[in-house]
PDB file of C-alpha atoms in Angstrom:
ATOM      1  CA  MET A   3       0.000   0.000   0.000  1.00  0.00           C
ATOM      2  CA  ALA A   4       2.834   2.396   0.837  1.00  0.00           C
ATOM      3  CA  GLU A   5       4.389   1.953  -2.585  1.00  0.00           C
ATOM      4  CA  THR A   6       1.175   2.849  -4.352  1.00  0.00           C
ATOM      5  CA  GLY A   7       0.845   5.972  -2.236  1.00  0.00           C
ATOM      6  CA  SER A   8       4.408   7.117  -2.952  1.00  0.00           C
ATOM      7  CA  ALA A   9       3.957   6.442  -6.663  1.00  0.00           C
ATOM      8  CA  GLY A  10       0.749   8.460  -6.575  1.00  0.00           C
ATOM      9  CA  ASN A  11       2.545  11.323  -4.791  1.00  0.00           C
ATOM     10  CA  ALA A  12       5.311  11.264  -7.406  1.00  0.00           C
ATOM     11  CA  ALA A  13       2.722  11.405 -10.189  1.00  0.00           C
ATOM     12  CA  ASN A  14       0.937  14.293  -8.460  1.00  0.00           C
ATOM     13  CA  THR A  15       4.233  16.144  -8.029  1.00  0.00           C
ATOM     14  CA  GLY A  16       4.950  15.671 -11.737  1.00  0.00           C
ATOM     15  CA  ASN A  17       1.494  16.996 -12.601  1.00  0.00           C
ATOM     16  CA  VAL A  18       2.052  20.056 -10.419  1.00  0.00           C
ATOM     17  CA  ILE A  19       5.409  20.758 -12.073  1.00  0.00           C
ATOM     18  CA  ALA A  20       3.889  20.288 -15.548  1.00  0.00           C
ATOM     19  CA  ALA A  21       0.972  22.562 -14.651  1.00  0.00           C
ATOM     20  CA  GLY A  22       3.388  25.293 -13.547  1.00  0.00           C
ATOM     21  CA  TYR A  23       5.425  24.752 -16.690  1.00  0.00           C
ATOM     22  CA  PHE A  24       2.433  25.135 -18.993  1.00  0.00           C
ATOM     23  CA  HIS A  25       1.108  28.054 -16.944  1.00  0.00           C
ATOM     24  CA  SER A  26       4.348  29.946 -17.677  1.00  0.00           C
ATOM     25  CA  TYR A  27       3.938  29.363 -21.398  1.00  0.00           C
ATOM     26  CA  SER A  28       0.275  30.324 -21.290  1.00  0.00           C
ATOM     27  CA  VAL A  29       1.254  33.691 -19.777  1.00  0.00           C
ATOM     28  CA  VAL A  30       3.810  34.227 -22.560  1.00  0.00           C
ATOM     29  CA  GLY A  31       1.236  33.215 -25.176  1.00  0.00           C
ATOM     30  CA  LEU A  32      -1.365  35.568 -23.694  1.00  0.00           C
ATOM     31  CA  LEU A  33       1.107  38.462 -23.759  1.00  0.00           C
ATOM     32  CA  ALA A  34       1.967  37.668 -27.387  1.00  0.00           C
ATOM     33  CA  VAL A  35      -1.717  37.697 -28.337  1.00  0.00           C
ATOM     34  CA  ILE A  36      -2.241  41.002 -26.512  1.00  0.00           C
ATOM     35  CA  GLY A  37       0.793  42.468 -28.295  1.00  0.00           C
ATOM     36  CA  VAL A  38      -0.489  41.381 -31.706  1.00  0.00           C
ATOM     37  CA  PHE A  39      -3.910  42.808 -30.826  1.00  0.00           C
ATOM     38  CA  PHE A  40      -2.414  46.210 -29.904  1.00  0.00           C
ATOM     39  CA  VAL A  41      -0.433  46.351 -33.155  1.00  0.00           C
ATOM     40  CA  ALA A  42      -3.518  45.388 -35.187  1.00  0.00           C
ATOM     41  CA  VAL A  43      -5.615  48.061 -33.435  1.00  0.00           C
ATOM     42  CA  ALA A  44      -2.924  50.705 -34.038  1.00  0.00           C
ATOM     43  CA  PHE A  45      -2.671  49.869 -37.747  1.00  0.00           C
ATOM     44  CA  GLY A  46      -6.465  49.735 -38.079  1.00  0.00           C
ATOM     45  CA  ALA A  47      -6.883  53.107 -36.356  1.00  0.00           C
ATOM     46  CA  GLY A  48      -4.209  54.616 -38.573  1.00  0.00           C
ATOM     47  CA  ARG A  49      -5.950  53.298 -41.672  1.00  0.00           C
ATOM     48  CA  LEU A  50      -9.323  54.652 -40.578  1.00  0.00           C
ATOM     49  CA  LEU A  51      -8.084  58.077 -39.426  1.00  0.00           C
ATOM     50  CA  ARG A  52      -5.665  58.992 -42.199  1.00  0.00           C
ATOM     51  CA  PRO A  53      -6.783  61.259 -45.012  1.00  0.00           C
ATOM     52  CA  VAL A  54      -6.848  59.559 -48.412  1.00  0.00           C
ATOM     53  CA  VAL A  55      -6.388  62.096 -51.209  1.00  0.00           C
ATOM     54  CA  PRO A  56      -4.440  60.431 -54.049  1.00  0.00           C
ATOM     55  CA  THR A  57      -2.916  62.807 -56.571  1.00  0.00           C
ATOM     56  CA  PRO A  58      -0.550  62.038 -59.465  1.00  0.00           C
ATOM     57  CA  GLU A  59       2.340  63.629 -57.543  1.00  0.00           C
ATOM     58  CA  LYS A  60       1.697  61.422 -54.526  1.00  0.00           C
ATOM     59  CA  LEU A  61       1.630  58.293 -56.663  1.00  0.00           C
ATOM     60  CA  LEU A  62       5.123  58.933 -58.096  1.00  0.00           C
ATOM     61  CA  THR A  63       7.975  56.841 -56.798  1.00  0.00           C
ATOM     62  CA  TYR A  64      10.757  58.811 -55.167  1.00  0.00           C
ATOM     63  CA  GLU A  65      13.683  58.351 -52.873  1.00  0.00           C
ATOM     64  CA  CYS A  66      14.465  60.902 -50.185  1.00  0.00           C
ATOM     65  CA  GLY A  67      12.252  63.505 -51.823  1.00  0.00           C
ATOM     66  CA  VAL A  68      14.075  63.409 -55.175  1.00  0.00           C
ATOM     67  CA  ASP A  69      11.976  62.943 -58.302  1.00  0.00           C
ATOM     68  CA  PRO A  70      12.905  59.886 -60.361  1.00  0.00           C
ATOM     69  CA  VAL A  71      15.019  60.570 -63.440  1.00  0.00           C
ATOM     70  CA  GLY A  72      15.931  57.912 -65.976  1.00  0.00           C
ATOM     71  CA  GLU A  73      15.549  54.172 -65.491  1.00  0.00           C
ATOM     72  CA  GLY A  74      14.685  52.557 -62.210  1.00  0.00           C
ATOM     73  CA  TRP A  75      17.690  50.235 -62.414  1.00  0.00           C
ATOM     74  CA  ALA A  76      20.938  51.591 -60.981  1.00  0.00           C
ATOM     75  CA  HIS A  77      24.337  49.959 -60.694  1.00  0.00           C
ATOM     76  CA  THR A  78      25.919  49.746 -57.272  1.00  0.00           C
ATOM     77  CA  GLN A  79      29.620  49.480 -56.564  1.00  0.00           C
ATOM     78  CA  VAL A  80      30.582  46.073 -55.225  1.00  0.00           C
ATOM     79  CA  ARG A  81      33.119  47.573 -52.825  1.00  0.00           C
ATOM     80  CA  TYR A  82      30.305  48.824 -50.583  1.00  0.00           C
ATOM     81  CA  TYR A  83      29.203  45.247 -50.042  1.00  0.00           C
ATOM     82  CA  VAL A  84      32.772  44.249 -49.262  1.00  0.00           C
ATOM     83  CA  TYR A  85      33.049  47.010 -46.651  1.00  0.00           C
ATOM     84  CA  ALA A  86      29.756  45.903 -45.149  1.00  0.00           C
ATOM     85  CA  PHE A  87      30.995  42.314 -45.044  1.00  0.00           C
ATOM     86  CA  LEU A  88      34.236  43.351 -43.353  1.00  0.00           C
ATOM     87  CA  TYR A  89      32.243  45.365 -40.818  1.00  0.00           C
ATOM     88  CA  VAL A  90      30.114  42.316 -40.009  1.00  0.00           C
ATOM     89  CA  ILE A  91      33.256  40.231 -39.524  1.00  0.00           C
ATOM     90  CA  PHE A  92      34.709  42.703 -37.037  1.00  0.00           C
ATOM     91  CA  ALA A  93      31.373  43.152 -35.272  1.00  0.00           C
ATOM     92  CA  ILE A  94      31.231  39.394 -34.732  1.00  0.00           C
ATOM     93  CA  ASP A  95      34.822  39.555 -33.546  1.00  0.00           C
ATOM     94  CA  SER A  96      33.896  42.078 -30.867  1.00  0.00           C
ATOM     95  CA  ILE A  97      30.887  39.974 -29.852  1.00  0.00           C
ATOM     96  CA  PHE A  98      33.229  37.069 -29.164  1.00  0.00           C
ATOM     97  CA  LEU A  99      35.913  39.150 -27.454  1.00  0.00           C
ATOM     98  CA  PHE A 100      33.759  40.556 -24.653  1.00  0.00           C
ATOM     99  CA  PRO A 101      32.544  37.192 -23.270  1.00  0.00           C
ATOM    100  CA  TRP A 102      36.046  35.818 -23.727  1.00  0.00           C
ATOM    101  CA  ALA A 103      37.405  38.561 -21.479  1.00  0.00           C
ATOM    102  CA  THR A 104      34.985  37.622 -18.702  1.00  0.00           C
ATOM    103  CA  VAL A 105      35.691  33.873 -19.010  1.00  0.00           C
ATOM    104  CA  PHE A 106      39.423  34.525 -19.173  1.00  0.00           C
ATOM    105  CA  ALA A 107      39.217  36.272 -15.811  1.00  0.00           C
ATOM    106  CA  ALA A 108      37.567  33.221 -14.196  1.00  0.00           C
ATOM    107  CA  PRO A 109      39.929  30.809 -12.427  1.00  0.00           C
ATOM    108  CA  GLY A 110      40.835  27.640 -14.310  1.00  0.00           C
ATOM    109  CA  TYR A 111      40.080  28.870 -17.830  1.00  0.00           C
ATOM    110  CA  GLY A 112      43.154  30.992 -18.502  1.00  0.00           C
ATOM    111  CA  ALA A 113      45.391  28.970 -20.825  1.00  0.00           C
ATOM    112  CA  ALA A 114      42.647  27.174 -22.780  1.00  0.00           C
ATOM    113  CA  THR A 115      40.651  30.298 -23.538  1.00  0.00           C
ATOM    114  CA  LEU A 116      43.795  32.231 -24.400  1.00  0.00           C
ATOM    115  CA  VAL A 117      44.844  29.634 -26.996  1.00  0.00           C
ATOM    116  CA  GLU A 118      41.317  29.390 -28.438  1.00  0.00           C
ATOM    117  CA  MET A 119      40.995  33.156 -28.788  1.00  0.00           C
ATOM    118  CA  PHE A 120      44.369  33.498 -30.490  1.00  0.00           C
ATOM    119  CA  ILE A 121      43.333  30.797 -32.977  1.00  0.00           C
ATOM    120  CA  PHE A 122      40.104  32.712 -33.636  1.00  0.00           C
ATOM    121  CA  LEU A 123      41.973  36.011 -34.013  1.00  0.00           C
ATOM    122  CA  GLY A 124      44.461  34.274 -36.309  1.00  0.00           C
ATOM    123  CA  PHE A 125      41.654  33.256 -38.678  1.00  0.00           C
ATOM    124  CA  LEU A 126      40.375  36.834 -38.710  1.00  0.00           C
ATOM    125  CA  THR A 127      43.867  38.169 -39.324  1.00  0.00           C
ATOM    126  CA  VAL A 128      44.351  35.827 -42.279  1.00  0.00           C
ATOM    127  CA  GLY A 129      41.065  37.084 -43.755  1.00  0.00           C
ATOM    128  CA  LEU A 130      42.066  40.704 -43.212  1.00  0.00           C
ATOM    129  CA  LEU A 131      45.487  40.149 -44.783  1.00  0.00           C
ATOM    130  CA  TYR A 132      43.838  38.467 -47.771  1.00  0.00           C
ATOM    131  CA  ALA A 133      41.497  41.451 -48.202  1.00  0.00           C
ATOM    132  CA  TYR A 134      44.440  43.839 -47.907  1.00  0.00           C
ATOM    133  CA  LYS A 135      46.462  41.855 -50.473  1.00  0.00           C
ATOM    134  CA  LYS A 136      43.585  41.890 -52.943  1.00  0.00           C
ATOM    135  CA  GLY A 137      43.351  45.692 -52.587  1.00  0.00           C
ATOM    136  CA  VAL A 138      39.853  45.642 -51.120  1.00  0.00           C
ATOM    137  CA  LEU A 139      40.755  48.088 -48.356  1.00  0.00           C
ATOM    138  CA  ALA A 140      42.090  50.754 -50.729  1.00  0.00           C
ATOM    139  CA  TRP A 141      39.521  53.480 -51.261  1.00  0.00           C
ATOM    140  CA  THR A 142      39.499  54.574 -54.903  1.00  0.00           C
TER     141      THR A 142
END
């Protein structure tokens, strides 16, 4: 009889934990629904309250207030994409360096994290040297 009672208590404890677990997710789900509702109400109110007076000037495409001239297709220099890519590489580098500095300060992680970070920085340095050798970093 005692075993059945303890098994029943374990099952009840599991049900209580599961109920608390699902209650947490139901709160998150309710907040998500409320957030979507607020956004939908804001967009709906904006659509209902805005004045709608279409004119030919308003229907023209423009960028930054400049009237369109010529074709809609424009060529873009590839070097801007390369600079953006290099920026992303160094942004990721800084994202890895800050946590590394905190782990490096913890006892017992010194030598391993130091070697790993220098390997990581070595890969980035090789990429930067390759970009420099190819003349990507020269502004023309």
